[in-house]
Amino acid sequence: GQQLNQSPQSMFIQEGEDVSMNCTSSSIFNTWLWYKQDPGEGPVLLIALYKAGELTSNGRLTAQFGITRKDSFLNISASIPSDVGIYFCAGHRPEYGNKLVFGAGTILRVKS
Amino acid sequence: SAVISQKPSRDICQRGTSLTIQCQVDSQVTMMFWYRQQPGQSLTLIATANQGSEATYESGFVIDKFPISRPNLTFSTLTVSNMSPEDSSIYLCSVGGAGDQPQHFGDGTRLSIL
């Protein structure tokens, strides 16, 4: 199907540690997006990537658009308790226009 | 980014009834989308709400079950019809997605059907 392969499914890390998660697909994407969803809220956009090889930072977050256009990763440096939540990757495939395809999500739990 | 307001934020409904969810945006937008997020799951696109024409539904979703209105460029509604417990989900609207404008989401409507 259209689903992106997102890993890991969940993580439980110490406060201050760095975190890495990624999404892969067998298909080419022309946009990669990373969202965070807190309980009771909708997904909030963290980083948007539009070009293969693009590396973009937003504070402690860094994301890259894979050079093959089939993958992306998100890194969080020096995690803090408020980083807890569900992180989703999403992307646009050229043949599906403006429709977004979502990964299954990564649940992040931070131990203080 | 656009401010997106959804109403209601949550509801508990009886089996067999219908509920209409509203999505209001603070600016005119071309693209509006409706998603379903089942418990513990990711987001699945239900349909694209097109202003001035019928909504475009994804595979597995039909107009009779999820009728959508888009009367203008700032507003849309999604109705969940003849509800059953399997319809218990978060329903989210989003805007954007054209060109280099990423999609932004409302806070969702948490629906429980008894």
Short mmCIF file of C-alpha atoms in Angstrom, two decimals:
data_model
loop_
_atom_site.label_atom_id
_atom_site.label_comp_id
_atom_site.label_asym_id
_atom_site.label_seq_id
_atom_site.Cartn_x
_atom_site.Cartn_y
_atom_site.Cartn_z
CA GLY A 1 0.00 0.00 0.00
CA GLN A 2 0.95 3.61 0.40
CA GLN A 3 2.11 3.31 4.00
CA LEU A 4 5.54 4.53 4.91
CA ASN A 5 7.74 2.28 7.05
CA GLN A 6 8.54 4.24 10.19
CA SER A 7 10.89 3.00 12.89
CA PRO A 8 11.29 2.51 15.70
CA GLN A 9 7.70 1.96 16.77
CA SER A 10 8.50 3.27 20.25
CA MET A 11 11.45 4.51 22.26
CA PHE A 12 12.09 4.98 25.97
CA ILE A 13 15.17 7.08 26.55
CA GLN A 14 16.96 9.02 29.24
CA GLU A 15 16.61 12.77 29.40
CA GLY A 16 19.59 14.35 27.66
CA GLU A 17 20.06 11.54 25.17
CA ASP A 18 19.87 12.02 21.43
CA VAL A 19 17.02 10.37 19.52
CA SER A 20 16.85 9.20 15.95
CA MET A 21 13.91 7.89 13.94
CA ASN A 22 13.44 7.27 10.26
CA CYS A 23 11.01 6.53 7.49
CA THR A 24 11.58 4.52 4.37
CA SER A 25 9.57 3.61 1.33
CA SER A 26 9.98 1.60 -1.82
CA SER A 27 8.53 4.59 -3.72
CA ILE A 28 9.89 8.03 -4.47
CA PHE A 29 8.55 11.00 -2.50
CA ASN A 30 8.87 14.65 -3.50
CA THR A 31 8.15 16.04 -0.03
CA TRP A 32 8.90 14.74 3.46
CA LEU A 33 7.24 16.16 6.55
CA TRP A 34 7.70 15.43 10.24
CA TYR A 35 4.86 16.03 12.72
CA LYS A 36 4.52 15.64 16.47
CA GLN A 37 1.20 14.81 18.12
CA ASP A 38 0.60 15.41 21.81
CA PRO A 39 -2.33 13.77 23.64
CA GLY A 40 -5.61 15.49 22.87
CA GLU A 41 -4.19 17.55 20.04
CA GLY A 42 -3.73 17.37 16.31
CA PRO A 43 -0.36 16.79 14.66
CA VAL A 44 1.90 19.84 14.65
CA LEU A 45 4.37 20.34 11.83
CA LEU A 46 8.01 20.21 12.97
CA ILE A 47 10.02 20.22 9.76
CA ALA A 48 9.21 20.19 6.03
CA LEU A 49 11.71 18.97 3.42
CA TYR A 50 11.35 19.64 -0.30
CA LYS A 51 14.64 18.67 -1.98
CA ALA A 52 16.61 15.45 -2.09
CA GLY A 53 19.61 15.73 0.21
CA GLU A 54 18.14 18.69 2.09
CA LEU A 55 19.15 18.90 5.75
CA THR A 56 17.01 21.21 7.89
CA SER A 57 17.13 22.10 11.57
CA ASN A 58 14.49 23.49 13.91
CA GLY A 59 16.05 24.07 17.32
CA ARG A 60 17.12 20.68 18.68
CA LEU A 61 15.49 18.90 15.75
CA THR A 62 17.27 18.01 12.53
CA ALA A 63 15.73 16.20 9.58
CA GLN A 64 17.07 15.10 6.21
CA PHE A 65 15.48 14.25 2.88
CA GLY A 66 17.26 11.13 1.64
CA ILE A 67 19.25 11.47 -1.56
CA THR A 68 17.32 8.57 -3.13
CA ARG A 69 14.03 10.36 -2.25
CA LYS A 70 12.85 7.16 -0.60
CA ASP A 71 13.72 7.93 3.00
CA SER A 72 14.03 10.60 5.68
CA PHE A 73 15.27 10.76 9.24
CA LEU A 74 14.55 12.97 12.24
CA ASN A 75 17.07 13.52 15.02
CA ILE A 76 16.33 15.12 18.38
CA SER A 77 19.34 16.20 20.36
CA ALA A 78 19.54 16.41 24.16
CA SER A 79 15.98 15.19 24.72
CA ILE A 80 13.84 16.78 27.43
CA PRO A 81 10.60 15.57 29.06
CA SER A 82 8.39 17.71 26.80
CA ASP A 83 9.68 15.79 23.78
CA VAL A 84 7.30 13.01 24.82
CA GLY A 85 4.68 12.35 22.19
CA ILE A 86 4.05 10.58 18.91
CA TYR A 87 6.17 11.55 15.91
CA PHE A 88 4.83 10.94 12.42
CA CYS A 89 6.63 11.13 9.12
CA ALA A 90 4.53 11.97 6.09
CA GLY A 91 5.18 12.61 2.45
CA HIS A 92 3.79 13.47 -0.93
CA ARG A 93 4.25 11.05 -3.78
CA PRO A 94 4.34 12.70 -7.23
CA GLU A 95 1.52 10.56 -8.59
CA TYR A 96 -0.82 11.39 -5.69
CA GLY A 97 -0.67 15.19 -5.91
CA ASN A 98 -1.51 16.96 -2.67
CA LYS A 99 -2.47 13.84 -0.72
CA LEU A 100 -0.26 13.00 2.26
CA VAL A 101 0.87 9.48 3.13
CA PHE A 102 1.66 8.89 6.81
CA GLY A 103 4.00 6.58 8.64
CA ALA A 104 2.69 4.54 11.57
CA GLY A 105 4.33 6.82 14.13
CA THR A 106 7.09 6.61 16.73
CA ILE A 107 6.06 6.87 20.38
CA LEU A 108 8.72 8.70 22.36
CA ARG A 109 8.90 8.39 26.12
CA VAL A 110 11.58 10.26 28.05
CA LYS A 111 12.74 9.20 31.47
CA SER A 112 13.78 12.19 33.56
CA SER B 1 0.17 29.14 9.28
CA ALA B 2 -3.62 29.11 9.21
CA VAL B 3 -5.56 28.73 12.46
CA ILE B 4 -7.91 25.77 12.21
CA SER B 5 -10.84 25.33 14.61
CA GLN B 6 -12.83 22.12 14.87
CA LYS B 7 -16.15 21.63 16.62
CA PRO B 8 -17.03 19.69 18.63
CA SER B 9 -13.74 18.79 20.24
CA ARG B 10 -15.25 15.55 21.50
CA ASP B 11 -18.58 13.78 21.68
CA ILE B 12 -20.15 10.55 22.86
CA CYS B 13 -22.89 9.34 20.56
CA GLN B 14 -25.42 6.57 20.38
CA ARG B 15 -25.21 3.82 17.81
CA GLY B 16 -27.21 4.61 14.69
CA THR B 17 -27.09 8.38 15.04
CA SER B 18 -25.15 10.87 12.91
CA LEU B 19 -22.82 13.68 13.88
CA THR B 20 -21.60 16.64 11.87
CA ILE B 21 -18.10 17.97 12.55
CA GLN B 22 -17.23 21.51 11.58
CA CYS B 23 -13.86 22.86 10.45
CA GLN B 24 -13.32 26.64 10.30
CA VAL B 25 -10.13 28.26 8.97
CA ASP B 26 -9.12 31.85 9.60
CA SER B 27 -8.06 32.42 6.00
CA GLN B 28 -9.19 31.29 2.56
CA VAL B 29 -7.62 28.01 1.54
CA THR B 30 -7.90 25.97 -1.61
CA MET B 31 -7.33 22.50 -0.20
CA MET B 32 -9.11 21.06 2.83
CA PHE B 33 -8.78 17.44 3.89
CA TRP B 34 -10.53 15.14 6.35
CA TYR B 35 -8.64 12.35 8.13
CA ARG B 36 -9.54 9.56 10.52
CA GLN B 37 -7.20 8.40 13.28
CA GLN B 38 -8.37 5.19 14.88
CA PRO B 39 -7.23 4.45 18.45
CA GLY B 40 -3.47 3.94 18.58
CA GLN B 41 -3.17 4.29 14.82
CA SER B 42 -1.81 6.71 12.27
CA LEU B 43 -3.82 9.11 10.12
CA THR B 44 -5.83 7.89 7.15
CA LEU B 45 -7.19 10.28 4.54
CA ILE B 46 -10.97 10.09 4.17
CA ALA B 47 -11.50 12.67 1.44
CA THR B 48 -10.44 15.95 -0.08
CA ALA B 49 -13.07 18.66 0.31
CA ASN B 50 -13.30 20.71 -2.87
CA GLN B 51 -14.95 24.11 -2.89
CA GLY B 52 -17.74 24.23 -5.43
CA SER B 53 -17.66 20.55 -6.30
CA GLU B 54 -18.15 17.17 -4.69
CA ALA B 55 -15.54 15.81 -2.33
CA THR B 56 -13.04 13.27 -3.60
CA TYR B 57 -13.11 10.13 -1.48
CA GLU B 58 -10.31 7.66 -0.85
CA SER B 59 -10.66 3.93 -1.28
CA GLY B 60 -12.75 2.48 1.53
CA PHE B 61 -14.68 5.68 2.24
CA VAL B 62 -18.02 6.55 0.64
CA ILE B 63 -20.17 9.65 0.45
CA ASP B 64 -23.20 7.99 2.03
CA LYS B 65 -21.24 7.23 5.18
CA PHE B 66 -19.13 10.42 5.28
CA PRO B 67 -20.95 13.24 3.47
CA ILE B 68 -18.83 16.38 3.21
CA SER B 69 -19.78 19.97 2.53
CA ARG B 70 -17.47 22.79 1.42
CA PRO B 71 -19.66 25.86 0.99
CA ASN B 72 -16.78 28.36 0.86
CA LEU B 73 -13.00 28.68 1.10
CA THR B 74 -12.89 28.88 4.91
CA PHE B 75 -15.31 26.19 6.06
CA SER B 76 -16.09 22.50 5.69
CA THR B 77 -18.15 19.88 7.47
CA LEU B 78 -17.83 16.13 7.75
CA THR B 79 -20.81 14.03 8.80
CA VAL B 80 -20.32 10.57 10.25
CA SER B 81 -23.58 8.80 9.43
CA ASN B 82 -25.34 5.88 11.06
CA MET B 83 -22.53 5.49 13.55
CA SER B 84 -21.34 2.21 15.01
CA PRO B 85 -18.65 1.55 17.66
CA GLU B 86 -16.15 0.97 14.84
CA ASP B 87 -16.45 4.67 13.98
CA SER B 88 -14.94 5.64 17.33
CA SER B 89 -11.91 7.66 16.25
CA ILE B 90 -10.36 11.07 16.10
CA TYR B 91 -11.50 12.98 13.02
CA LEU B 92 -9.12 15.71 11.86
CA CYS B 93 -9.32 18.37 9.24
CA SER B 94 -6.27 19.86 7.61
CA VAL B 95 -5.48 22.59 5.12
CA GLY B 96 -2.62 23.25 2.74
CA GLY B 97 -0.61 20.84 0.70
CA ALA B 98 -0.50 22.80 -2.53
CA GLY B 99 3.00 23.45 -3.84
CA ASP B 100 5.40 24.17 -0.98
CA GLN B 101 2.64 24.79 1.57
CA PRO B 102 2.68 21.89 4.06
CA GLN B 103 -0.53 20.62 5.61
CA HIS B 104 -1.55 21.91 9.01
CA PHE B 105 -4.08 20.19 11.22
CA GLY B 106 -6.87 21.12 13.57
CA ASP B 107 -6.95 19.60 17.05
CA GLY B 108 -9.44 16.97 15.97
CA THR B 109 -12.82 15.70 17.14
CA ARG B 110 -12.71 12.74 19.49
CA LEU B 111 -15.73 10.61 18.80
CA SER B 112 -16.90 7.68 20.93
CA ILE B 113 -19.90 5.61 19.91
CA LEU B 114 -21.69 3.51 22.50
#
